[in-house]
PDB file of C-alpha atoms in Angstrom:
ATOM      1  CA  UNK A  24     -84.954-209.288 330.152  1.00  0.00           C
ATOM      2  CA  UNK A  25     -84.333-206.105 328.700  1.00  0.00           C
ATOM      3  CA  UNK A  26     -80.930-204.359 329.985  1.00  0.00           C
ATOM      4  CA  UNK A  27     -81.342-200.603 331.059  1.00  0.00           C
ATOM      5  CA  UNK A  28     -79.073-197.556 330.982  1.00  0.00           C
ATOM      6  CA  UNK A  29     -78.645-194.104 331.912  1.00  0.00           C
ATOM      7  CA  UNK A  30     -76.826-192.093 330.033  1.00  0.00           C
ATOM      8  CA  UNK A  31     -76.193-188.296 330.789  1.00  0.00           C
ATOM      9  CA  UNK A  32     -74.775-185.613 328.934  1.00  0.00           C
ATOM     10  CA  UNK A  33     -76.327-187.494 325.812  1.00  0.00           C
ATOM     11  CA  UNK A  34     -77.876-184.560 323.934  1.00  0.00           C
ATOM     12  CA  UNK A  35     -74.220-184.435 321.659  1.00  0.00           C
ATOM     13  CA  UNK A  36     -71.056-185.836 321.456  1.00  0.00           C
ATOM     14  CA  UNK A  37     -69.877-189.092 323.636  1.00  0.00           C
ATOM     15  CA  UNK A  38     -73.468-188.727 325.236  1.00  0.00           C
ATOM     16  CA  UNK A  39     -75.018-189.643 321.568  1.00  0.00           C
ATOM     17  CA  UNK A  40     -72.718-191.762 320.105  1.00  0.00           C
ATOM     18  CA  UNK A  41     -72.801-194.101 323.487  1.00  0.00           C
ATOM     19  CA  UNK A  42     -76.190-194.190 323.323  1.00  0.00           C
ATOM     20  CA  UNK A  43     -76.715-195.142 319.420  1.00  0.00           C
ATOM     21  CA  UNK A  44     -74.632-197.922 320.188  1.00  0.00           C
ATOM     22  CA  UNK A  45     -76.135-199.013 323.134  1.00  0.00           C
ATOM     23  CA  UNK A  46     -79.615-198.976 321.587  1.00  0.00           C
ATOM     24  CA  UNK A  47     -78.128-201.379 318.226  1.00  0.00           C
ATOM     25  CA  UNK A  48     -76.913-203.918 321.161  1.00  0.00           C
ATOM     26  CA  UNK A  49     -80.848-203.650 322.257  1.00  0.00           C
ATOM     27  CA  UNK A  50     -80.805-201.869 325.275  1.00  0.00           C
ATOM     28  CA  UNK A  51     -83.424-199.572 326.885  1.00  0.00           C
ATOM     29  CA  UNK A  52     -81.645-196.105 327.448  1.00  0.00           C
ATOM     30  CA  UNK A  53     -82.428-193.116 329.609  1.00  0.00           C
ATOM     31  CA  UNK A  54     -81.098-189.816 328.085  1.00  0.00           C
ATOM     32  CA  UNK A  55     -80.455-186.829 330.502  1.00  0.00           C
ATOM     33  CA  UNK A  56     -78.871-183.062 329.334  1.00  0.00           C
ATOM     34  CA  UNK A  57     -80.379-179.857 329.690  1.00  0.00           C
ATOM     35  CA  UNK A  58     -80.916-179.317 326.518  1.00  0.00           C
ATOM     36  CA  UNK A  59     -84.448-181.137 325.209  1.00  0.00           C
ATOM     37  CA  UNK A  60     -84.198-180.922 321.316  1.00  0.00           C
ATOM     38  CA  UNK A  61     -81.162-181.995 321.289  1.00  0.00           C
ATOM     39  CA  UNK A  62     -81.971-184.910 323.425  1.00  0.00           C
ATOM     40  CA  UNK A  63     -85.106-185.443 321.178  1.00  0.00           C
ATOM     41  CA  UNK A  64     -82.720-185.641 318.459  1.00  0.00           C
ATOM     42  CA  UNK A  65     -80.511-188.005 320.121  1.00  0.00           C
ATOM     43  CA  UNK A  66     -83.580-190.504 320.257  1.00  0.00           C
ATOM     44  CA  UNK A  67     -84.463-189.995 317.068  1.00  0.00           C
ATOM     45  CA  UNK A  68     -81.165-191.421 315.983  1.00  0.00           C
ATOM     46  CA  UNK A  69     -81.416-194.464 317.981  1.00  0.00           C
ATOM     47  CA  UNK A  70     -82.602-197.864 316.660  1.00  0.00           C
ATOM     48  CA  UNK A  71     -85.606-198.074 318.718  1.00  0.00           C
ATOM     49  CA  UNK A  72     -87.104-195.110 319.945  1.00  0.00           C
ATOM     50  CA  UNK A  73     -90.067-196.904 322.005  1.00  0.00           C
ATOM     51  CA  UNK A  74     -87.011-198.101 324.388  1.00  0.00           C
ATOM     52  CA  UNK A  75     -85.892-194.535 324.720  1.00  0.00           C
ATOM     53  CA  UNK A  76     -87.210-192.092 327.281  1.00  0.00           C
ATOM     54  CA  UNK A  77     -85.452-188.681 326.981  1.00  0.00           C
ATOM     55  CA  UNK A  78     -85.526-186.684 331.233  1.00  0.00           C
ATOM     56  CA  UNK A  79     -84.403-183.033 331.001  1.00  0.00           C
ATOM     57  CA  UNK A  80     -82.126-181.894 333.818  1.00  0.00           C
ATOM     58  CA  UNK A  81     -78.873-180.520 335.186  1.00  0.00           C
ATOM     59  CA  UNK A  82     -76.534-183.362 336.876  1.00  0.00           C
ATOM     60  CA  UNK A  83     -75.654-180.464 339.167  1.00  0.00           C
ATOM     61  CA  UNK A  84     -79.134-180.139 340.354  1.00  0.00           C
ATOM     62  CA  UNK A  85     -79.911-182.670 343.200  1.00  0.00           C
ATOM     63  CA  UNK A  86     -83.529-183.059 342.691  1.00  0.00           C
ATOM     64  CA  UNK A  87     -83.424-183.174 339.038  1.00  0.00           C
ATOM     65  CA  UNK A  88     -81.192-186.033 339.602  1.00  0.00           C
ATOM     66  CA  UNK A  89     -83.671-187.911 341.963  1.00  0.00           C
ATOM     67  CA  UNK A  90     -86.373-187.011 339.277  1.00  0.00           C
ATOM     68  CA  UNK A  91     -84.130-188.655 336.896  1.00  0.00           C
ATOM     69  CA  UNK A  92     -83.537-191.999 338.497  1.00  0.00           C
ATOM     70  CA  UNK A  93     -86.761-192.466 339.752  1.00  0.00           C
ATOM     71  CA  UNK A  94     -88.576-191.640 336.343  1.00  0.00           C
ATOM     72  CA  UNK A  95     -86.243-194.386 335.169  1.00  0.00           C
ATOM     73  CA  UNK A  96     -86.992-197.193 337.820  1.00  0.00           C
ATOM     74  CA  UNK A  97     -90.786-195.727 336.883  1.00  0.00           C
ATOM     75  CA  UNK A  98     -90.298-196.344 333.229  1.00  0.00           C
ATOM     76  CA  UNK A  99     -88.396-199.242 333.067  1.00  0.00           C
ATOM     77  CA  UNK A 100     -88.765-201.049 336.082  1.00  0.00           C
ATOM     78  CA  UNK A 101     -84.426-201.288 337.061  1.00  0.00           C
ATOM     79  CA  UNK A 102     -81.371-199.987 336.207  1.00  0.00           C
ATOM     80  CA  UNK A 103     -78.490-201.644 334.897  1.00  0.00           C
ATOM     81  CA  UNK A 104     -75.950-199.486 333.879  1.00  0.00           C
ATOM     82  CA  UNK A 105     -74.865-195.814 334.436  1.00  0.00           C
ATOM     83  CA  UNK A 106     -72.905-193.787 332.020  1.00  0.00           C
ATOM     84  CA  UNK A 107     -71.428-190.995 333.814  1.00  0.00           C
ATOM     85  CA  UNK A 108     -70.706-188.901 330.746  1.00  0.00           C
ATOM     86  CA  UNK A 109     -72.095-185.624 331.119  1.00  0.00           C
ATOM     87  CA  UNK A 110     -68.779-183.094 332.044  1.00  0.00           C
ATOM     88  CA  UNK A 111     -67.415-179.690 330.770  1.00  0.00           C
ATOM     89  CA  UNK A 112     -64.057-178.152 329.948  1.00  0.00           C
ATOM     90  CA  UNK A 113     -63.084-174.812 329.764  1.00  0.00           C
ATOM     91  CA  UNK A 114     -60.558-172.403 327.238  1.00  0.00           C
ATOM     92  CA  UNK A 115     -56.587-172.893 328.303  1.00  0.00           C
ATOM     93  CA  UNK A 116     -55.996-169.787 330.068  1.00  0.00           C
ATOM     94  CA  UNK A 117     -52.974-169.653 333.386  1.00  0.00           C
ATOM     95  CA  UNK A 118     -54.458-170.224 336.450  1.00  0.00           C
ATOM     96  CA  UNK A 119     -53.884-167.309 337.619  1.00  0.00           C
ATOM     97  CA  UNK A 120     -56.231-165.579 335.356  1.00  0.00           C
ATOM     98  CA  UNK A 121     -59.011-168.112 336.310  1.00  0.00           C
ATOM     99  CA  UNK A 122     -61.770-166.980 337.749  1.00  0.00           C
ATOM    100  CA  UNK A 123     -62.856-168.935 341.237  1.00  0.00           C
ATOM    101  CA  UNK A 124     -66.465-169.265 339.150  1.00  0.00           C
ATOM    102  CA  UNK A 125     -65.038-170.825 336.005  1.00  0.00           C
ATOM    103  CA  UNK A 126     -63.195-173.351 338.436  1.00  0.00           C
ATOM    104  CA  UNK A 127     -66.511-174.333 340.620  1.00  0.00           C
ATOM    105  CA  UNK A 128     -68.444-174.985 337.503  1.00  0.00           C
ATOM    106  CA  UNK A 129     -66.268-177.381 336.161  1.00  0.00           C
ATOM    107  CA  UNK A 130     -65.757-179.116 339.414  1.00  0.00           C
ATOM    108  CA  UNK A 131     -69.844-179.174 339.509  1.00  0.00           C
ATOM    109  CA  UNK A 132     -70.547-180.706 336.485  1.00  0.00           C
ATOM    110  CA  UNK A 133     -67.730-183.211 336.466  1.00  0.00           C
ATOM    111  CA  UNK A 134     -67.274-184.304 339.861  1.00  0.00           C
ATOM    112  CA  UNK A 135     -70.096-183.423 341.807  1.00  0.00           C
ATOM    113  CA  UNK A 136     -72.745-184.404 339.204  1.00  0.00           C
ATOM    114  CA  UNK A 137     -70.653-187.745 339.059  1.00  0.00           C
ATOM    115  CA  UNK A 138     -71.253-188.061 342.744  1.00  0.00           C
ATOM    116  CA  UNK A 139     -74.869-187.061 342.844  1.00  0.00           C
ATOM    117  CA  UNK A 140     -75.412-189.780 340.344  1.00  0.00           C
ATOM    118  CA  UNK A 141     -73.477-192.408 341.094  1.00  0.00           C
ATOM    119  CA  UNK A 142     -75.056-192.214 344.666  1.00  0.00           C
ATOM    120  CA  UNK A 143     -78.416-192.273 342.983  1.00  0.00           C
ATOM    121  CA  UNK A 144     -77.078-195.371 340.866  1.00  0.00           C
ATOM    122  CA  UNK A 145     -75.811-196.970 344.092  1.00  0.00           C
ATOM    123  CA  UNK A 146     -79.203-196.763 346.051  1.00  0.00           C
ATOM    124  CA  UNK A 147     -80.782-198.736 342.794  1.00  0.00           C
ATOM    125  CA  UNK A 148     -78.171-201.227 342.242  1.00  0.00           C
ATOM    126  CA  UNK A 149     -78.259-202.405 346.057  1.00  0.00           C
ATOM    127  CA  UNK A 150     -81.936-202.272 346.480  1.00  0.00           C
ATOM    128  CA  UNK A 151     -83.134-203.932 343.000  1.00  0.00           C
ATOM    129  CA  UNK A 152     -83.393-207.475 342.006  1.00  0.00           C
ATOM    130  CA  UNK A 153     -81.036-209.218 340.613  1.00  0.00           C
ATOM    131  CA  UNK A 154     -78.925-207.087 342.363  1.00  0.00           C
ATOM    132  CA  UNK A 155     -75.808-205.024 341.222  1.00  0.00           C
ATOM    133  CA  UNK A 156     -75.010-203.060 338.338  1.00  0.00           C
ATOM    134  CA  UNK A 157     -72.399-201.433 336.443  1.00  0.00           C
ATOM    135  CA  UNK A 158     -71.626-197.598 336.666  1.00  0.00           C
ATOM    136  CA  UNK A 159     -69.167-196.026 333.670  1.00  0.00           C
ATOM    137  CA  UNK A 160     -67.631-193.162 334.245  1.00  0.00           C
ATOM    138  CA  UNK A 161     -65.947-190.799 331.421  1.00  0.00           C
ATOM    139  CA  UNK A 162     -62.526-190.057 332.434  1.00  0.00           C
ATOM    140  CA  UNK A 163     -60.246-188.793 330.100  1.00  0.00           C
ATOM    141  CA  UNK A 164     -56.270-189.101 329.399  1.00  0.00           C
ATOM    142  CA  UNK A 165     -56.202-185.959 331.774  1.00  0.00           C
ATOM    143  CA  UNK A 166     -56.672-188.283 334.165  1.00  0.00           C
ATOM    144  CA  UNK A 167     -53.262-188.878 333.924  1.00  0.00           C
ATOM    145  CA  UNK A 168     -51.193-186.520 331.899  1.00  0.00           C
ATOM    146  CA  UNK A 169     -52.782-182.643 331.564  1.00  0.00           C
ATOM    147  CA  UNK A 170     -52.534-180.321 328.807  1.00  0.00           C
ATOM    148  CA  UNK A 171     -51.522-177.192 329.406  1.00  0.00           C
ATOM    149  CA  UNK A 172     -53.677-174.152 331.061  1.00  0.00           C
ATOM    150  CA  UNK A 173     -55.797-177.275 331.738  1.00  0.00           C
ATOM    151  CA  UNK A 174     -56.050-177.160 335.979  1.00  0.00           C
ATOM    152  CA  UNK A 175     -59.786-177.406 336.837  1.00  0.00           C
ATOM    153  CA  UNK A 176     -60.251-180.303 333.820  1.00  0.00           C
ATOM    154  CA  UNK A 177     -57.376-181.889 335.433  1.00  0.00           C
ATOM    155  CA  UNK A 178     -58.144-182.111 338.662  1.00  0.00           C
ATOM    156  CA  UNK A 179     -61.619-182.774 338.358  1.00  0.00           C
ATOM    157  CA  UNK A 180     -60.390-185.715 335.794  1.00  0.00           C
ATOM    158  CA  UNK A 181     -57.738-187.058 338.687  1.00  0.00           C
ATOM    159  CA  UNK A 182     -60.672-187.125 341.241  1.00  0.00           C
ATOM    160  CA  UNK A 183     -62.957-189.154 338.686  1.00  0.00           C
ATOM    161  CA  UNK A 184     -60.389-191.682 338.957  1.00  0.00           C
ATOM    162  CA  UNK A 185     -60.474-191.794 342.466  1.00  0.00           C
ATOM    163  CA  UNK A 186     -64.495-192.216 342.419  1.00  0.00           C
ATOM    164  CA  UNK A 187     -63.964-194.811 340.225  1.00  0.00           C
ATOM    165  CA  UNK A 188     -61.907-196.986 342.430  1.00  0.00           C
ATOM    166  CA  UNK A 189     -64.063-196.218 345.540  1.00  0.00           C
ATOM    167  CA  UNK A 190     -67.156-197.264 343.522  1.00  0.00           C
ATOM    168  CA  UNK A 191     -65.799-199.931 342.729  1.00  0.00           C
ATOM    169  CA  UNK A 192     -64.468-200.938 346.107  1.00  0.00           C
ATOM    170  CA  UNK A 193     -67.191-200.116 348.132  1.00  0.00           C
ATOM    171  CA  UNK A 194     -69.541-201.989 345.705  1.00  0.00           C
ATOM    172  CA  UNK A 195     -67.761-205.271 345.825  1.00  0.00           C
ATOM    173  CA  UNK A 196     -69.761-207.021 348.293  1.00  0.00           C
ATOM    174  CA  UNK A 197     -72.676-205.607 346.330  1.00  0.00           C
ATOM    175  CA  UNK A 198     -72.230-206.887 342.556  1.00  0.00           C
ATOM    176  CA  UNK A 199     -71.783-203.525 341.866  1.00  0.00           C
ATOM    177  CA  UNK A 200     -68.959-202.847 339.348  1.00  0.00           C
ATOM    178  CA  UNK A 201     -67.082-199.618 337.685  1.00  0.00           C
ATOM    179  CA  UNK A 202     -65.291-198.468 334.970  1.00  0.00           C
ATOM    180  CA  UNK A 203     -63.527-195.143 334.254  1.00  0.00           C
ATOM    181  CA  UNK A 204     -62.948-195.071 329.591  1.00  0.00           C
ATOM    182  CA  UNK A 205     -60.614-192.735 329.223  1.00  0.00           C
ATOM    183  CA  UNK A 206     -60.661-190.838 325.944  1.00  0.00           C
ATOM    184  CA  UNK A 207     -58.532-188.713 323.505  1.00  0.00           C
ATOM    185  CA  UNK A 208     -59.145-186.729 321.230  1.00  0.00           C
ATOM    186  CA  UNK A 209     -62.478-188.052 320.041  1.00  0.00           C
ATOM    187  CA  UNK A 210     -64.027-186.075 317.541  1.00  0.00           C
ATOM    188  CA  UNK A 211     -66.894-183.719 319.119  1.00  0.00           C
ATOM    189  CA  UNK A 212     -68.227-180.377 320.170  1.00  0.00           C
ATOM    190  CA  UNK A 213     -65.896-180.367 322.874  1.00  0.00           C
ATOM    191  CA  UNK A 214     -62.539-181.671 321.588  1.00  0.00           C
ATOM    192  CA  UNK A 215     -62.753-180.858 317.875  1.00  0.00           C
ATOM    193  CA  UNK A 216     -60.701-177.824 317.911  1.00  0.00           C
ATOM    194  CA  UNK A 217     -57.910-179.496 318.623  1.00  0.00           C
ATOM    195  CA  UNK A 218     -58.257-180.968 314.931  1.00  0.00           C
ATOM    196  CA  UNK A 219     -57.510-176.987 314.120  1.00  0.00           C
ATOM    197  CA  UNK A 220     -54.713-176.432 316.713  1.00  0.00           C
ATOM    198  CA  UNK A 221     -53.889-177.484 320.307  1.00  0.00           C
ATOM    199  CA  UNK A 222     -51.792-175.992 322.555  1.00  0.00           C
ATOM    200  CA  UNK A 223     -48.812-177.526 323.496  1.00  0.00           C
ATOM    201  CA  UNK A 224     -46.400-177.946 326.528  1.00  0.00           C
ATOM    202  CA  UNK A 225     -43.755-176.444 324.757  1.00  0.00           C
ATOM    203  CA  UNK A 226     -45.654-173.325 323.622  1.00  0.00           C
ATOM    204  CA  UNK A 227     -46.368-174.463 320.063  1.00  0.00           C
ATOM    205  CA  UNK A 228     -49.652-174.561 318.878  1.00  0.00           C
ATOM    206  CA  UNK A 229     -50.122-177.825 316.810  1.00  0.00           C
ATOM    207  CA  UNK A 230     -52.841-179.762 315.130  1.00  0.00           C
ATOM    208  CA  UNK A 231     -53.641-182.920 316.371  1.00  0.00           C
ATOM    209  CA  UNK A 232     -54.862-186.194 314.999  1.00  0.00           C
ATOM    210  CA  UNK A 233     -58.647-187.172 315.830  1.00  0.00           C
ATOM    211  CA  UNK A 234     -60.843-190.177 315.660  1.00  0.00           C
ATOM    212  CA  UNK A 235     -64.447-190.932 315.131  1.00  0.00           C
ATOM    213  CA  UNK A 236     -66.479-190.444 318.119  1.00  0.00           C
ATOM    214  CA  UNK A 237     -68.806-193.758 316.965  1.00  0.00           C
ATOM    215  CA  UNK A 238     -65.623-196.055 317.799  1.00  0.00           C
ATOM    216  CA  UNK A 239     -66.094-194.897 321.787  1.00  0.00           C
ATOM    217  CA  UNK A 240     -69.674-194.992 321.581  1.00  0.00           C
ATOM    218  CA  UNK A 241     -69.180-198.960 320.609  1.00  0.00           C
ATOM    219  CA  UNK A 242     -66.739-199.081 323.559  1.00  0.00           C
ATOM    220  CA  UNK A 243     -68.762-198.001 325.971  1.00  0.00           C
ATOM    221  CA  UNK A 244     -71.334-200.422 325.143  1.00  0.00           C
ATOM    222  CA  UNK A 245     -68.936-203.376 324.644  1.00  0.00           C
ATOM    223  CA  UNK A 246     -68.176-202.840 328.438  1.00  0.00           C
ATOM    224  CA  UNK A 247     -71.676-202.254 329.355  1.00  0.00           C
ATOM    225  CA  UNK A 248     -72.604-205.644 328.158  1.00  0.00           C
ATOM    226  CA  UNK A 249     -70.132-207.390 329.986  1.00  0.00           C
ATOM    227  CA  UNK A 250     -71.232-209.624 333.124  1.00  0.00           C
ATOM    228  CA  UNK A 251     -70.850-208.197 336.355  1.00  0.00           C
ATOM    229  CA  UNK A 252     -68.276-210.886 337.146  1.00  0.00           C
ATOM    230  CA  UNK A 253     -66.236-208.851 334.675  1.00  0.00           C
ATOM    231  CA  UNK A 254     -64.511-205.457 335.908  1.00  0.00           C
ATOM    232  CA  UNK A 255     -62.446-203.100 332.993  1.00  0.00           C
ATOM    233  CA  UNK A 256     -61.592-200.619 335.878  1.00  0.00           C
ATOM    234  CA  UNK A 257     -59.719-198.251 333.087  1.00  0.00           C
ATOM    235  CA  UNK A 258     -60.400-198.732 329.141  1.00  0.00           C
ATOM    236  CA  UNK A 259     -58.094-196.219 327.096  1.00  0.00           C
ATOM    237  CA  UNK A 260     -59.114-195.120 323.826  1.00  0.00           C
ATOM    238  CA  UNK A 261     -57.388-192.505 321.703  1.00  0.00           C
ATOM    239  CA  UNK A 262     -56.323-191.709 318.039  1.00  0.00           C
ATOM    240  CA  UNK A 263     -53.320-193.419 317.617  1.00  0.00           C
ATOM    241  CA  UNK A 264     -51.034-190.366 316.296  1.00  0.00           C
ATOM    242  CA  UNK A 265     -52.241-187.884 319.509  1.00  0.00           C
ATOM    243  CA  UNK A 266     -49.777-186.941 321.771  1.00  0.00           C
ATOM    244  CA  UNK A 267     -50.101-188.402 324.904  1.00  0.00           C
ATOM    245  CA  UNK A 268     -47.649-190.842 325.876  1.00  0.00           C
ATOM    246  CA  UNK A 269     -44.536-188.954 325.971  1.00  0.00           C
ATOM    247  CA  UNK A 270     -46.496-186.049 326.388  1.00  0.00           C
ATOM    248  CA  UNK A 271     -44.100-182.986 327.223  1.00  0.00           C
TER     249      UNK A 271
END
């Protein structure tokens, strides 16, 4: 039986590389962002596009995230695995210049989209059969240690971590299973310009050292093909030369 995953926020970045990588290990994918082309494009990098079906949506938007999970159970019959990538970051400004909307964006695309579809996820895993399933969810090292001017990426990071130990928890009894990967300085849209120059604690501006993006991608579906018996609750991966331990 075919394996099937969700992946969101896979028009770019994590999103794509995850899902390349989880279509060479023969999986049948789901791919949800807002933005279709690039989704399209996304599939037309994967190995086998007749086990990809591409859902435009928001992960902030409740009923596009029903829409999303039920197209897939519609398509493909079960779900197996959730990637909980889709998130945003914002420019390293002192929180006291933040604006309050800035903040609630980035709190709505990491952390309540996370919650909107890992309850979605949840609903599947417990009602399907077999039953169970594994939901990742993309952390980051700001999870544990910020940058600076970083607060709303932060936070919304610290909380992920606390979803993914309640997921995990409360889906025990369940066979229902969660990991948080937790990722530096991966080379993408989102974290490439620290390649040019990152801010850092002590007010220098520094380039940092970066790694291919495909090497998480292959992560993500290492864990993803591990049996439910089998719980990574935290996977880090980071170029080797970025500052984070010590960080400060």
């Amino acid at each position: 039986m075919t394996k099937v995953a969700i992946v969101t926020g896979a028009s770019s970045g994590i999103g794509r590389a995850s899902a390349i990588a989880l279509s060479k290990a023969g999986w049948s994918i789901v791919l949800f962002a807002r933005r279709i082309d690039d989704l399209n494009e996304t599939k037309s990098l994967c190995i086998d596009s007749e086990k990809v079906h591409v859902v435009q949506g928001n992960v902030t938007d409740e009923e596009d995230v029903a829409k999303l999970f039920q197209t897939t159970i519609n398509h493909f019959g079960r779900l197996d695995v959730l990637f909980n990538n889709a998130g945003i970051s914002a420019r390293a400004i002192p929180i006291e210049e933040m604006p309050l909307s800035q903040f609630q964006n980035i709190v709505n695309v990491n952390l309540i989209g996370n919650f909107l579809c890992t309850r979605e996820a949840i609903k599947i895993f417990k009602s399907q059969t077999p039953q169970g399933g594994r939901i990742i969810n993309n952390g980051s090292i700001s999870a544990y240690t910020p940058r600076p001017h970083s607060a709303p990426y932060t936070a919304t990071k610290h909380a992920v971590l606390g979803m993914t130990k309640s997921t995990l928890l409360d889906g025990r009894n369940f066979n229902i299973t969660c990991t948080q990967i937790d990722i530096g300085n991966a080379q993408t849209d989102m974290a490439g310009s620290h390649s040019g120059g990152a801010l850092q604690p002590n007010g220098q501006v520094v380039p940092e050292h970066m790694m291919d993006v495909t090497h998480v991608g292959e992560a993500v579906a290492y864990i993803a093909d591990l049996p439910l018996g089998v719980t990574v609750l935290t996977f880090n991966i980071m170029a080797t030369r970025m500052p984070f331990v010590g960080r400060g």
